[in-house]
Amino acid sequence: MKYEGMIFRPPSEADSLILQVTVGCSYNRCTFCGAYQGKRFRIKSFEEIKEDIDQASPYKIRRVFLADGDALSIPQRGLLKILSYLKAELKGLERVGIYANAKDILRKEVEELKALKDLGLRILYLGLESGDPEVLKRIKKNATVDQLIRAGKRVKEAGIQLSVTVILGLGGVEGSQRHALETGKVLSEMDPDYVGALSLMIVPGTPIEKEIEAGRLVLPTPFGLIRELEIMVAHSKFTHCFFASNHASNYLPLRIQLPEEKEEALERIREVLRRKDPDLLRPEYLRAL
Ligand code: SF4
């Protein structure tokens, strides 16, 4: 496998073959994101991608994740070609996953997404980050709440599993409650199959670091972040969703099925908030991106 720069993948793709089909992120301007700093965006040539697939083909590979940041930005013809080749060469392939942003999704019709699904694209990871329009604007998300909801619904309509990421702490102390509340509401409208909640961690050199240094954004305390988690879970109305806050950035790891385990989870979160005992939290030295 020939990888360019650091490779990022969702936690649930830990056992997948990571196939780098694009380098970097075509947008690369979200103020909190340092993932692809310094990487110039490009779509790899089919020859480069084919070489990596050929190298992997003798092995039994069940899952593939297409990296980097927004591989769905590859034009439809290119994606169909990559997925067809993967399907033909990796005999045991069950699922292909991909990161996408709202605009990439909305550029595709449901039928086009279905065509990708038929060739193996089974899960799509979309960063919502916040359901609060003010936060989305401040972090330069490049998508409105309406676009994000429509994008999420379109993915589901195509029969592709939808996994949505949200970030605790993005509203700062001042906007904490609204951020959590609006995010809970927007998640409910999207009704994803999976939600991954991360806690904001400041990557050096990002614009959000400057906002914090200048005092324009004050981060919530660890218990403030857990309170956001409580609000989001309390306001969620899902059909069937696996909600996880077990990412290494979080202070309180949860893995719950919603709505089935909602009350149980809320009780646990509220108990932690009542006791405010730092020993109940993941220690700072174990937190990482
Ligand atoms: S959060 Fe996603 S869309 Fe935004 S810059 Fe990072 S990789 Fe690109």
PDB file of C-alpha atoms and ligand atoms in Angstrom:
ATOM      1  CA  MET A   1       0.000   0.000   0.000  1.00  0.00           C
ATOM      2  CA  LYS A   2       1.366   3.388  -0.878  1.00  0.00           C
ATOM      3  CA  TYR A   3       0.120   5.992   1.590  1.00  0.00           C
ATOM      4  CA  GLU A   4       0.791   9.718   1.347  1.00  0.00           C
ATOM      5  CA  GLY A   5       1.002  11.487   4.717  1.00  0.00           C
ATOM      6  CA  MET A   6      -0.970  10.614   7.839  1.00  0.00           C
ATOM      7  CA  ILE A   7      -4.000   8.396   7.316  1.00  0.00           C
ATOM      8  CA  PHE A   8      -7.213   8.855   9.308  1.00  0.00           C
ATOM      9  CA  ARG A   9     -10.091   6.424   9.526  1.00  0.00           C
ATOM     10  CA  PRO A  10     -13.201   6.044  11.715  1.00  0.00           C
ATOM     11  CA  PRO A  11     -12.658   3.878  14.834  1.00  0.00           C
ATOM     12  CA  SER A  12     -15.050   1.263  13.446  1.00  0.00           C
ATOM     13  CA  GLU A  13     -12.789   0.754  10.421  1.00  0.00           C
ATOM     14  CA  ALA A  14      -9.879  -0.443  12.565  1.00  0.00           C
ATOM     15  CA  ASP A  15      -9.855  -3.863  10.895  1.00  0.00           C
ATOM     16  CA  SER A  16     -10.461  -2.607   7.366  1.00  0.00           C
ATOM     17  CA  LEU A  17      -8.009  -2.316   4.539  1.00  0.00           C
ATOM     18  CA  ILE A  18      -7.439   1.421   4.141  1.00  0.00           C
ATOM     19  CA  LEU A  19      -7.289   2.242   0.474  1.00  0.00           C
ATOM     20  CA  GLN A  20      -6.146   5.804  -0.142  1.00  0.00           C
ATOM     21  CA  VAL A  21      -8.018   7.003  -3.221  1.00  0.00           C
ATOM     22  CA  THR A  22      -7.705  10.735  -2.598  1.00  0.00           C
ATOM     23  CA  VAL A  23      -5.003  12.668  -0.812  1.00  0.00           C
ATOM     24  CA  GLY A  24      -6.181  15.253   1.736  1.00  0.00           C
ATOM     25  CA  CYS A  25      -9.531  17.039   1.817  1.00  0.00           C
ATOM     26  CA  SER A  26     -10.867  19.083  -1.094  1.00  0.00           C
ATOM     27  CA  TYR A  27     -12.290  21.646   1.345  1.00  0.00           C
ATOM     28  CA  ASN A  28      -9.765  21.624   4.201  1.00  0.00           C
ATOM     29  CA  ARG A  29     -11.047  24.779   5.918  1.00  0.00           C
ATOM     30  CA  CYS A  30     -13.035  23.623   8.977  1.00  0.00           C
ATOM     31  CA  THR A  31     -11.487  25.662  11.773  1.00  0.00           C
ATOM     32  CA  PHE A  32     -11.051  22.751  14.210  1.00  0.00           C
ATOM     33  CA  CYS A  33      -9.615  20.242  11.753  1.00  0.00           C
ATOM     34  CA  GLY A  34      -5.911  19.642  11.468  1.00  0.00           C
ATOM     35  CA  ALA A  35      -6.173  16.231   9.813  1.00  0.00           C
ATOM     36  CA  TYR A  36      -4.959  17.232   6.388  1.00  0.00           C
ATOM     37  CA  GLN A  37      -2.970  20.371   7.119  1.00  0.00           C
ATOM     38  CA  GLY A  38      -0.285  20.783   4.513  1.00  0.00           C
ATOM     39  CA  LYS A  39      -1.715  18.086   2.215  1.00  0.00           C
ATOM     40  CA  ARG A  40      -2.569  19.307  -1.229  1.00  0.00           C
ATOM     41  CA  PHE A  41      -5.805  17.687  -2.383  1.00  0.00           C
ATOM     42  CA  ARG A  42      -5.694  15.351  -5.327  1.00  0.00           C
ATOM     43  CA  ILE A  43      -7.564  12.342  -6.610  1.00  0.00           C
ATOM     44  CA  LYS A  44      -5.196   9.443  -7.177  1.00  0.00           C
ATOM     45  CA  SER A  45      -5.034   8.025 -10.684  1.00  0.00           C
ATOM     46  CA  PHE A  46      -6.823   4.751 -11.309  1.00  0.00           C
ATOM     47  CA  GLU A  47      -3.421   3.147 -12.069  1.00  0.00           C
ATOM     48  CA  GLU A  48      -2.149   4.052  -8.589  1.00  0.00           C
ATOM     49  CA  ILE A  49      -5.327   2.735  -6.945  1.00  0.00           C
ATOM     50  CA  LYS A  50      -5.316  -0.428  -9.056  1.00  0.00           C
ATOM     51  CA  GLU A  51      -1.754  -1.175  -7.999  1.00  0.00           C
ATOM     52  CA  ASP A  52      -2.782  -1.087  -4.314  1.00  0.00           C
ATOM     53  CA  ILE A  53      -5.851  -3.265  -4.939  1.00  0.00           C
ATOM     54  CA  ASP A  54      -3.745  -5.778  -6.879  1.00  0.00           C
ATOM     55  CA  GLN A  55      -1.338  -5.928  -3.972  1.00  0.00           C
ATOM     56  CA  ALA A  56      -4.211  -6.677  -1.561  1.00  0.00           C
ATOM     57  CA  SER A  57      -6.057  -9.163  -3.771  1.00  0.00           C
ATOM     58  CA  PRO A  58      -4.306 -12.372  -2.578  1.00  0.00           C
ATOM     59  CA  TYR A  59      -5.531 -11.709   0.974  1.00  0.00           C
ATOM     60  CA  LYS A  60      -8.964 -12.356   2.430  1.00  0.00           C
ATOM     61  CA  ILE A  61     -10.298  -8.850   2.956  1.00  0.00           C
ATOM     62  CA  ARG A  62     -13.829  -8.301   4.215  1.00  0.00           C
ATOM     63  CA  ARG A  63     -13.832  -4.560   4.633  1.00  0.00           C
ATOM     64  CA  VAL A  64     -12.274  -1.640   2.807  1.00  0.00           C
ATOM     65  CA  PHE A  65     -12.278   2.009   3.820  1.00  0.00           C
ATOM     66  CA  LEU A  66     -11.695   4.618   1.135  1.00  0.00           C
ATOM     67  CA  ALA A  67      -9.483   7.431   2.445  1.00  0.00           C
ATOM     68  CA  ASP A  68      -8.712  10.396   2.718  1.00  0.00           C
ATOM     69  CA  GLY A  69     -11.056  13.128   3.905  1.00  0.00           C
ATOM     70  CA  ASP A  70     -13.897  13.186   1.395  1.00  0.00           C
ATOM     71  CA  ALA A  71     -13.356  10.433  -1.118  1.00  0.00           C
ATOM     72  CA  LEU A  72     -16.976  10.805  -2.245  1.00  0.00           C
ATOM     73  CA  SER A  73     -15.811  13.948  -4.047  1.00  0.00           C
ATOM     74  CA  ILE A  74     -14.422  11.661  -6.769  1.00  0.00           C
ATOM     75  CA  PRO A  75     -16.704  11.963  -9.803  1.00  0.00           C
ATOM     76  CA  GLN A  76     -19.277   9.183 -10.148  1.00  0.00           C
ATOM     77  CA  ARG A  77     -17.541   7.434 -13.064  1.00  0.00           C
ATOM     78  CA  GLY A  78     -14.310   7.183 -11.111  1.00  0.00           C
ATOM     79  CA  LEU A  79     -16.029   5.833  -8.006  1.00  0.00           C
ATOM     80  CA  LEU A  80     -17.921   3.217 -10.036  1.00  0.00           C
ATOM     81  CA  LYS A  81     -14.648   2.114 -11.602  1.00  0.00           C
ATOM     82  CA  ILE A  82     -12.877   1.789  -8.231  1.00  0.00           C
ATOM     83  CA  LEU A  83     -15.774  -0.072  -6.603  1.00  0.00           C
ATOM     84  CA  SER A  84     -16.182  -2.418  -9.589  1.00  0.00           C
ATOM     85  CA  TYR A  85     -12.511  -3.282  -9.511  1.00  0.00           C
ATOM     86  CA  LEU A  86     -12.580  -3.848  -5.743  1.00  0.00           C
ATOM     87  CA  LYS A  87     -15.588  -6.135  -6.101  1.00  0.00           C
ATOM     88  CA  ALA A  88     -13.952  -8.115  -8.875  1.00  0.00           C
ATOM     89  CA  GLU A  89     -10.586  -8.525  -7.186  1.00  0.00           C
ATOM     90  CA  LEU A  90     -11.373  -8.927  -3.470  1.00  0.00           C
ATOM     91  CA  LYS A  91     -13.462 -12.071  -3.377  1.00  0.00           C
ATOM     92  CA  GLY A  92     -14.538 -11.925   0.261  1.00  0.00           C
ATOM     93  CA  LEU A  93     -15.396  -8.219   0.243  1.00  0.00           C
ATOM     94  CA  GLU A  94     -18.531  -7.453   2.272  1.00  0.00           C
ATOM     95  CA  ARG A  95     -18.432  -3.735   2.865  1.00  0.00           C
ATOM     96  CA  VAL A  96     -16.794  -0.554   1.630  1.00  0.00           C
ATOM     97  CA  GLY A  97     -16.901   2.623   3.736  1.00  0.00           C
ATOM     98  CA  ILE A  98     -16.155   6.223   2.877  1.00  0.00           C
ATOM     99  CA  TYR A  99     -15.995   9.731   4.418  1.00  0.00           C
ATOM    100  CA  ALA A 100     -18.180  12.326   2.722  1.00  0.00           C
ATOM    101  CA  ASN A 101     -19.332  15.867   3.274  1.00  0.00           C
ATOM    102  CA  ALA A 102     -22.875  17.131   2.738  1.00  0.00           C
ATOM    103  CA  LYS A 103     -22.148  18.844  -0.565  1.00  0.00           C
ATOM    104  CA  ASP A 104     -20.550  15.731  -2.098  1.00  0.00           C
ATOM    105  CA  ILE A 105     -23.617  13.722  -1.130  1.00  0.00           C
ATOM    106  CA  LEU A 106     -26.091  16.300  -2.445  1.00  0.00           C
ATOM    107  CA  ARG A 107     -24.246  16.434  -5.761  1.00  0.00           C
ATOM    108  CA  LYS A 108     -25.370  12.845  -6.254  1.00  0.00           C
ATOM    109  CA  GLU A 109     -28.914  11.719  -6.981  1.00  0.00           C
ATOM    110  CA  VAL A 110     -30.365   8.885  -4.896  1.00  0.00           C
ATOM    111  CA  GLU A 111     -30.040   6.617  -7.944  1.00  0.00           C
ATOM    112  CA  GLU A 112     -26.337   7.374  -8.191  1.00  0.00           C
ATOM    113  CA  LEU A 113     -25.831   6.562  -4.518  1.00  0.00           C
ATOM    114  CA  LYS A 114     -27.787   3.350  -5.041  1.00  0.00           C
ATOM    115  CA  ALA A 115     -25.466   2.417  -7.901  1.00  0.00           C
ATOM    116  CA  LEU A 116     -22.507   2.832  -5.530  1.00  0.00           C
ATOM    117  CA  LYS A 117     -24.293   0.737  -2.934  1.00  0.00           C
ATOM    118  CA  ASP A 118     -24.884  -2.031  -5.441  1.00  0.00           C
ATOM    119  CA  LEU A 119     -21.140  -2.182  -6.017  1.00  0.00           C
ATOM    120  CA  GLY A 120     -20.390  -2.527  -2.304  1.00  0.00           C
ATOM    121  CA  LEU A 121     -20.503   0.944  -0.723  1.00  0.00           C
ATOM    122  CA  ARG A 122     -22.358   0.081   2.471  1.00  0.00           C
ATOM    123  CA  ILE A 123     -21.481   2.770   5.004  1.00  0.00           C
ATOM    124  CA  LEU A 124     -20.900   6.485   4.745  1.00  0.00           C
ATOM    125  CA  TYR A 125     -19.408   8.670   7.479  1.00  0.00           C
ATOM    126  CA  LEU A 126     -20.691  12.224   7.592  1.00  0.00           C
ATOM    127  CA  GLY A 127     -19.415  14.943   9.940  1.00  0.00           C
ATOM    128  CA  LEU A 128     -22.350  16.928  11.316  1.00  0.00           C
ATOM    129  CA  GLU A 129     -20.247  18.323  14.184  1.00  0.00           C
ATOM    130  CA  SER A 130     -23.116  20.519  15.433  1.00  0.00           C
ATOM    131  CA  GLY A 131     -26.791  21.074  14.781  1.00  0.00           C
ATOM    132  CA  ASP A 132     -26.499  24.727  15.803  1.00  0.00           C
ATOM    133  CA  PRO A 133     -26.376  26.983  12.702  1.00  0.00           C
ATOM    134  CA  GLU A 134     -24.238  29.544  14.552  1.00  0.00           C
ATOM    135  CA  VAL A 135     -21.626  26.951  15.426  1.00  0.00           C
ATOM    136  CA  LEU A 136     -21.589  25.592  11.870  1.00  0.00           C
ATOM    137  CA  LYS A 137     -20.955  29.089  10.602  1.00  0.00           C
ATOM    138  CA  ARG A 138     -18.234  29.799  13.135  1.00  0.00           C
ATOM    139  CA  ILE A 139     -16.354  26.573  12.411  1.00  0.00           C
ATOM    140  CA  LYS A 140     -16.725  27.202   8.636  1.00  0.00           C
ATOM    141  CA  LYS A 141     -18.396  23.846   8.072  1.00  0.00           C
ATOM    142  CA  ASN A 142     -19.342  24.732   4.509  1.00  0.00           C
ATOM    143  CA  ALA A 143     -22.849  23.286   4.920  1.00  0.00           C
ATOM    144  CA  THR A 144     -26.101  24.453   6.466  1.00  0.00           C
ATOM    145  CA  VAL A 145     -28.234  22.457   8.874  1.00  0.00           C
ATOM    146  CA  ASP A 146     -30.748  21.941   6.085  1.00  0.00           C
ATOM    147  CA  GLN A 147     -28.087  20.615   3.693  1.00  0.00           C
ATOM    148  CA  LEU A 148     -26.704  18.277   6.332  1.00  0.00           C
ATOM    149  CA  ILE A 149     -30.154  16.861   7.105  1.00  0.00           C
ATOM    150  CA  ARG A 150     -30.986  16.423   3.429  1.00  0.00           C
ATOM    151  CA  ALA A 151     -27.629  14.761   2.793  1.00  0.00           C
ATOM    152  CA  GLY A 152     -28.129  12.330   5.675  1.00  0.00           C
ATOM    153  CA  LYS A 153     -31.622  11.442   4.521  1.00  0.00           C
ATOM    154  CA  ARG A 154     -30.456  10.893   0.964  1.00  0.00           C
ATOM    155  CA  VAL A 155     -27.823   8.399   2.091  1.00  0.00           C
ATOM    156  CA  LYS A 156     -30.433   6.458   4.021  1.00  0.00           C
ATOM    157  CA  GLU A 157     -32.868   6.569   1.130  1.00  0.00           C
ATOM    158  CA  ALA A 158     -30.201   4.954  -1.024  1.00  0.00           C
ATOM    159  CA  GLY A 159     -30.003   2.110   1.501  1.00  0.00           C
ATOM    160  CA  ILE A 160     -26.460   2.992   2.622  1.00  0.00           C
ATOM    161  CA  GLN A 161     -25.776   2.944   6.367  1.00  0.00           C
ATOM    162  CA  LEU A 162     -25.241   6.391   7.798  1.00  0.00           C
ATOM    163  CA  SER A 163     -22.738   7.139  10.530  1.00  0.00           C
ATOM    164  CA  VAL A 164     -22.696  10.712  11.829  1.00  0.00           C
ATOM    165  CA  THR A 165     -20.017  12.416  13.902  1.00  0.00           C
ATOM    166  CA  VAL A 166     -20.696  15.206  16.382  1.00  0.00           C
ATOM    167  CA  ILE A 167     -18.196  17.142  18.493  1.00  0.00           C
ATOM    168  CA  LEU A 168     -18.819  17.978  22.140  1.00  0.00           C
ATOM    169  CA  GLY A 169     -17.522  21.377  23.200  1.00  0.00           C
ATOM    170  CA  LEU A 170     -17.741  23.108  19.813  1.00  0.00           C
ATOM    171  CA  GLY A 171     -20.196  25.714  21.104  1.00  0.00           C
ATOM    172  CA  GLY A 172     -17.829  26.760  23.882  1.00  0.00           C
ATOM    173  CA  VAL A 173     -19.178  27.499  27.366  1.00  0.00           C
ATOM    174  CA  GLU A 174     -21.492  30.195  26.116  1.00  0.00           C
ATOM    175  CA  GLY A 175     -23.163  28.144  23.395  1.00  0.00           C
ATOM    176  CA  SER A 176     -22.861  24.779  25.146  1.00  0.00           C
ATOM    177  CA  GLN A 177     -26.527  24.172  25.896  1.00  0.00           C
ATOM    178  CA  ARG A 178     -27.764  25.339  22.502  1.00  0.00           C
ATOM    179  CA  HIS A 179     -25.113  23.301  20.674  1.00  0.00           C
ATOM    180  CA  ALA A 180     -26.115  20.136  22.532  1.00  0.00           C
ATOM    181  CA  LEU A 181     -29.839  20.711  22.167  1.00  0.00           C
ATOM    182  CA  GLU A 182     -29.761  21.564  18.467  1.00  0.00           C
ATOM    183  CA  THR A 183     -27.397  18.693  17.755  1.00  0.00           C
ATOM    184  CA  GLY A 184     -29.751  16.260  19.479  1.00  0.00           C
ATOM    185  CA  LYS A 185     -32.632  17.591  17.377  1.00  0.00           C
ATOM    186  CA  VAL A 186     -30.773  17.477  14.055  1.00  0.00           C
ATOM    187  CA  LEU A 187     -29.464  13.968  14.758  1.00  0.00           C
ATOM    188  CA  SER A 188     -33.040  12.880  15.404  1.00  0.00           C
ATOM    189  CA  GLU A 189     -34.136  14.303  12.062  1.00  0.00           C
ATOM    190  CA  MET A 190     -31.312  12.521  10.276  1.00  0.00           C
ATOM    191  CA  ASP A 191     -32.091   9.319  12.191  1.00  0.00           C
ATOM    192  CA  PRO A 192     -28.674   7.739  11.465  1.00  0.00           C
ATOM    193  CA  ASP A 193     -27.682   4.134  12.049  1.00  0.00           C
ATOM    194  CA  TYR A 194     -24.633   5.213  14.062  1.00  0.00           C
ATOM    195  CA  VAL A 195     -23.595   8.325  15.944  1.00  0.00           C
ATOM    196  CA  GLY A 196     -20.049   8.918  17.104  1.00  0.00           C
ATOM    197  CA  ALA A 197     -19.587  11.690  19.664  1.00  0.00           C
ATOM    198  CA  LEU A 198     -16.077  13.097  20.000  1.00  0.00           C
ATOM    199  CA  SER A 199     -14.826  15.768  22.369  1.00  0.00           C
ATOM    200  CA  LEU A 200     -13.160  18.805  20.895  1.00  0.00           C
ATOM    201  CA  MET A 201      -9.395  18.529  21.142  1.00  0.00           C
ATOM    202  CA  ILE A 202      -7.329  21.428  19.987  1.00  0.00           C
ATOM    203  CA  VAL A 203      -4.919  20.656  17.187  1.00  0.00           C
ATOM    204  CA  PRO A 204      -1.949  23.044  17.162  1.00  0.00           C
ATOM    205  CA  GLY A 205      -1.932  25.417  14.217  1.00  0.00           C
ATOM    206  CA  THR A 206      -5.691  25.298  13.580  1.00  0.00           C
ATOM    207  CA  PRO A 207      -7.788  28.508  13.471  1.00  0.00           C
ATOM    208  CA  ILE A 208      -9.809  27.361  16.489  1.00  0.00           C
ATOM    209  CA  GLU A 209      -6.619  27.331  18.546  1.00  0.00           C
ATOM    210  CA  LYS A 210      -6.236  31.040  17.804  1.00  0.00           C
ATOM    211  CA  GLU A 211      -9.848  31.706  18.841  1.00  0.00           C
ATOM    212  CA  ILE A 212      -9.144  30.046  22.165  1.00  0.00           C
ATOM    213  CA  GLU A 213      -5.859  31.885  22.664  1.00  0.00           C
ATOM    214  CA  ALA A 214      -7.627  35.170  21.958  1.00  0.00           C
ATOM    215  CA  GLY A 215     -10.336  34.277  24.507  1.00  0.00           C
ATOM    216  CA  ARG A 216     -13.106  34.314  21.890  1.00  0.00           C
ATOM    217  CA  LEU A 217     -13.952  30.697  22.653  1.00  0.00           C
ATOM    218  CA  VAL A 218     -13.853  29.166  26.116  1.00  0.00           C
ATOM    219  CA  LEU A 219     -13.954  25.377  26.271  1.00  0.00           C
ATOM    220  CA  PRO A 220     -16.406  23.667  28.622  1.00  0.00           C
ATOM    221  CA  THR A 221     -14.983  21.677  31.542  1.00  0.00           C
ATOM    222  CA  PRO A 222     -14.976  17.858  31.325  1.00  0.00           C
ATOM    223  CA  PHE A 223     -18.280  17.793  33.246  1.00  0.00           C
ATOM    224  CA  GLY A 224     -19.608  20.495  30.906  1.00  0.00           C
ATOM    225  CA  LEU A 225     -18.884  18.138  27.994  1.00  0.00           C
ATOM    226  CA  ILE A 226     -20.670  15.294  29.756  1.00  0.00           C
ATOM    227  CA  ARG A 227     -23.647  17.569  30.345  1.00  0.00           C
ATOM    228  CA  GLU A 228     -23.729  18.111  26.545  1.00  0.00           C
ATOM    229  CA  LEU A 229     -23.758  14.357  26.094  1.00  0.00           C
ATOM    230  CA  GLU A 230     -26.703  14.132  28.463  1.00  0.00           C
ATOM    231  CA  ILE A 231     -28.662  16.790  26.564  1.00  0.00           C
ATOM    232  CA  MET A 232     -27.974  15.131  23.206  1.00  0.00           C
ATOM    233  CA  VAL A 233     -29.037  11.689  24.401  1.00  0.00           C
ATOM    234  CA  ALA A 234     -32.081  13.091  26.222  1.00  0.00           C
ATOM    235  CA  HIS A 235     -33.289  14.888  23.078  1.00  0.00           C
ATOM    236  CA  SER A 236     -32.616  12.036  20.686  1.00  0.00           C
ATOM    237  CA  LYS A 237     -35.485  10.288  18.974  1.00  0.00           C
ATOM    238  CA  PHE A 238     -34.042   7.509  16.864  1.00  0.00           C
ATOM    239  CA  THR A 239     -35.626   4.538  15.175  1.00  0.00           C
ATOM    240  CA  HIS A 240     -32.605   2.371  15.850  1.00  0.00           C
ATOM    241  CA  CYS A 241     -29.191   3.835  16.434  1.00  0.00           C
ATOM    242  CA  PHE A 242     -25.900   2.730  17.927  1.00  0.00           C
ATOM    243  CA  PHE A 243     -24.602   5.761  19.819  1.00  0.00           C
ATOM    244  CA  ALA A 244     -20.962   5.721  20.888  1.00  0.00           C
ATOM    245  CA  SER A 245     -18.893   8.156  22.870  1.00  0.00           C
ATOM    246  CA  ASN A 246     -16.060   5.694  23.263  1.00  0.00           C
ATOM    247  CA  HIS A 247     -13.674   7.686  21.056  1.00  0.00           C
ATOM    248  CA  ALA A 248     -10.385   8.268  22.856  1.00  0.00           C
ATOM    249  CA  SER A 249     -11.065  12.018  23.095  1.00  0.00           C
ATOM    250  CA  ASN A 250     -14.031  11.520  25.453  1.00  0.00           C
ATOM    251  CA  TYR A 251     -14.139  11.621  29.243  1.00  0.00           C
ATOM    252  CA  LEU A 252     -17.122   9.263  29.548  1.00  0.00           C
ATOM    253  CA  PRO A 253     -17.119   6.334  27.130  1.00  0.00           C
ATOM    254  CA  LEU A 254     -20.577   5.016  26.223  1.00  0.00           C
ATOM    255  CA  ARG A 255     -21.729   2.404  23.712  1.00  0.00           C
ATOM    256  CA  ILE A 256     -25.499   2.299  23.691  1.00  0.00           C
ATOM    257  CA  GLN A 257     -28.414   1.261  21.539  1.00  0.00           C
ATOM    258  CA  LEU A 258     -31.014   3.999  21.232  1.00  0.00           C
ATOM    259  CA  PRO A 259     -33.823   4.224  22.004  1.00  0.00           C
ATOM    260  CA  GLU A 260     -33.617   0.856  23.857  1.00  0.00           C
ATOM    261  CA  GLU A 261     -30.976   1.899  26.398  1.00  0.00           C
ATOM    262  CA  LYS A 262     -31.815   5.578  26.653  1.00  0.00           C
ATOM    263  CA  GLU A 263     -33.050   5.675  30.256  1.00  0.00           C
ATOM    264  CA  GLU A 264     -30.251   3.468  31.524  1.00  0.00           C
ATOM    265  CA  ALA A 265     -27.635   5.630  29.788  1.00  0.00           C
ATOM    266  CA  LEU A 266     -29.173   8.867  31.055  1.00  0.00           C
ATOM    267  CA  GLU A 267     -29.136   7.511  34.591  1.00  0.00           C
ATOM    268  CA  ARG A 268     -25.450   6.677  34.283  1.00  0.00           C
ATOM    269  CA  ILE A 269     -24.574  10.106  32.826  1.00  0.00           C
ATOM    270  CA  ARG A 270     -26.631  11.896  35.486  1.00  0.00           C
ATOM    271  CA  GLU A 271     -24.971   9.916  38.255  1.00  0.00           C
ATOM    272  CA  VAL A 272     -21.547  11.050  36.975  1.00  0.00           C
ATOM    273  CA  LEU A 273     -22.800  14.651  36.808  1.00  0.00           C
ATOM    274  CA  ARG A 274     -24.197  14.417  40.346  1.00  0.00           C
ATOM    275  CA  ARG A 275     -21.028  12.992  41.875  1.00  0.00           C
ATOM    276  CA  LYS A 276     -18.616  15.188  39.883  1.00  0.00           C
ATOM    277  CA  ASP A 277     -15.836  12.802  40.842  1.00  0.00           C
ATOM    278  CA  PRO A 278     -12.864  13.125  38.440  1.00  0.00           C
ATOM    279  CA  ASP A 279     -11.999   9.466  39.124  1.00  0.00           C
ATOM    280  CA  LEU A 280     -15.113   8.495  37.153  1.00  0.00           C
ATOM    281  CA  LEU A 281     -13.652  10.094  34.018  1.00  0.00           C
ATOM    282  CA  ARG A 282     -11.125   8.809  31.514  1.00  0.00           C
ATOM    283  CA  PRO A 283      -7.791  10.210  32.713  1.00  0.00           C
ATOM    284  CA  GLU A 284      -6.374  13.114  30.733  1.00  0.00           C
ATOM    285  CA  TYR A 285      -3.231  11.156  29.739  1.00  0.00           C
ATOM    286  CA  LEU A 286      -5.376   8.526  28.015  1.00  0.00           C
ATOM    287  CA  ARG A 287      -7.251  11.054  25.913  1.00  0.00           C
ATOM    288  CA  ALA A 288      -6.078  11.423  22.353  1.00  0.00           C
ATOM    289  CA  LEU A 289      -7.308  12.085  18.869  1.00  0.00           C
TER     290      LEU A 289
HETATM  291  S1  SF4 B   1     -13.556  18.242   9.023  1.00  0.00           S
HETATM  292 FE1  SF4 B   1     -13.745  17.048   7.143  1.00  0.00          FE
HETATM  293  S2  SF4 B   1     -14.480  18.544   5.609  1.00  0.00           S
HETATM  294 FE2  SF4 B   1     -13.665  19.738   7.330  1.00  0.00          FE
HETATM  295  S3  SF4 B   1     -11.536  20.145   6.770  1.00  0.00           S
HETATM  296 FE3  SF4 B   1     -11.529  18.281   8.030  1.00  0.00          FE
HETATM  297  S4  SF4 B   1     -11.627  16.601   6.568  1.00  0.00           S
HETATM  298 FE4  SF4 B   1     -12.220  18.468   5.464  1.00  0.00          FE
END
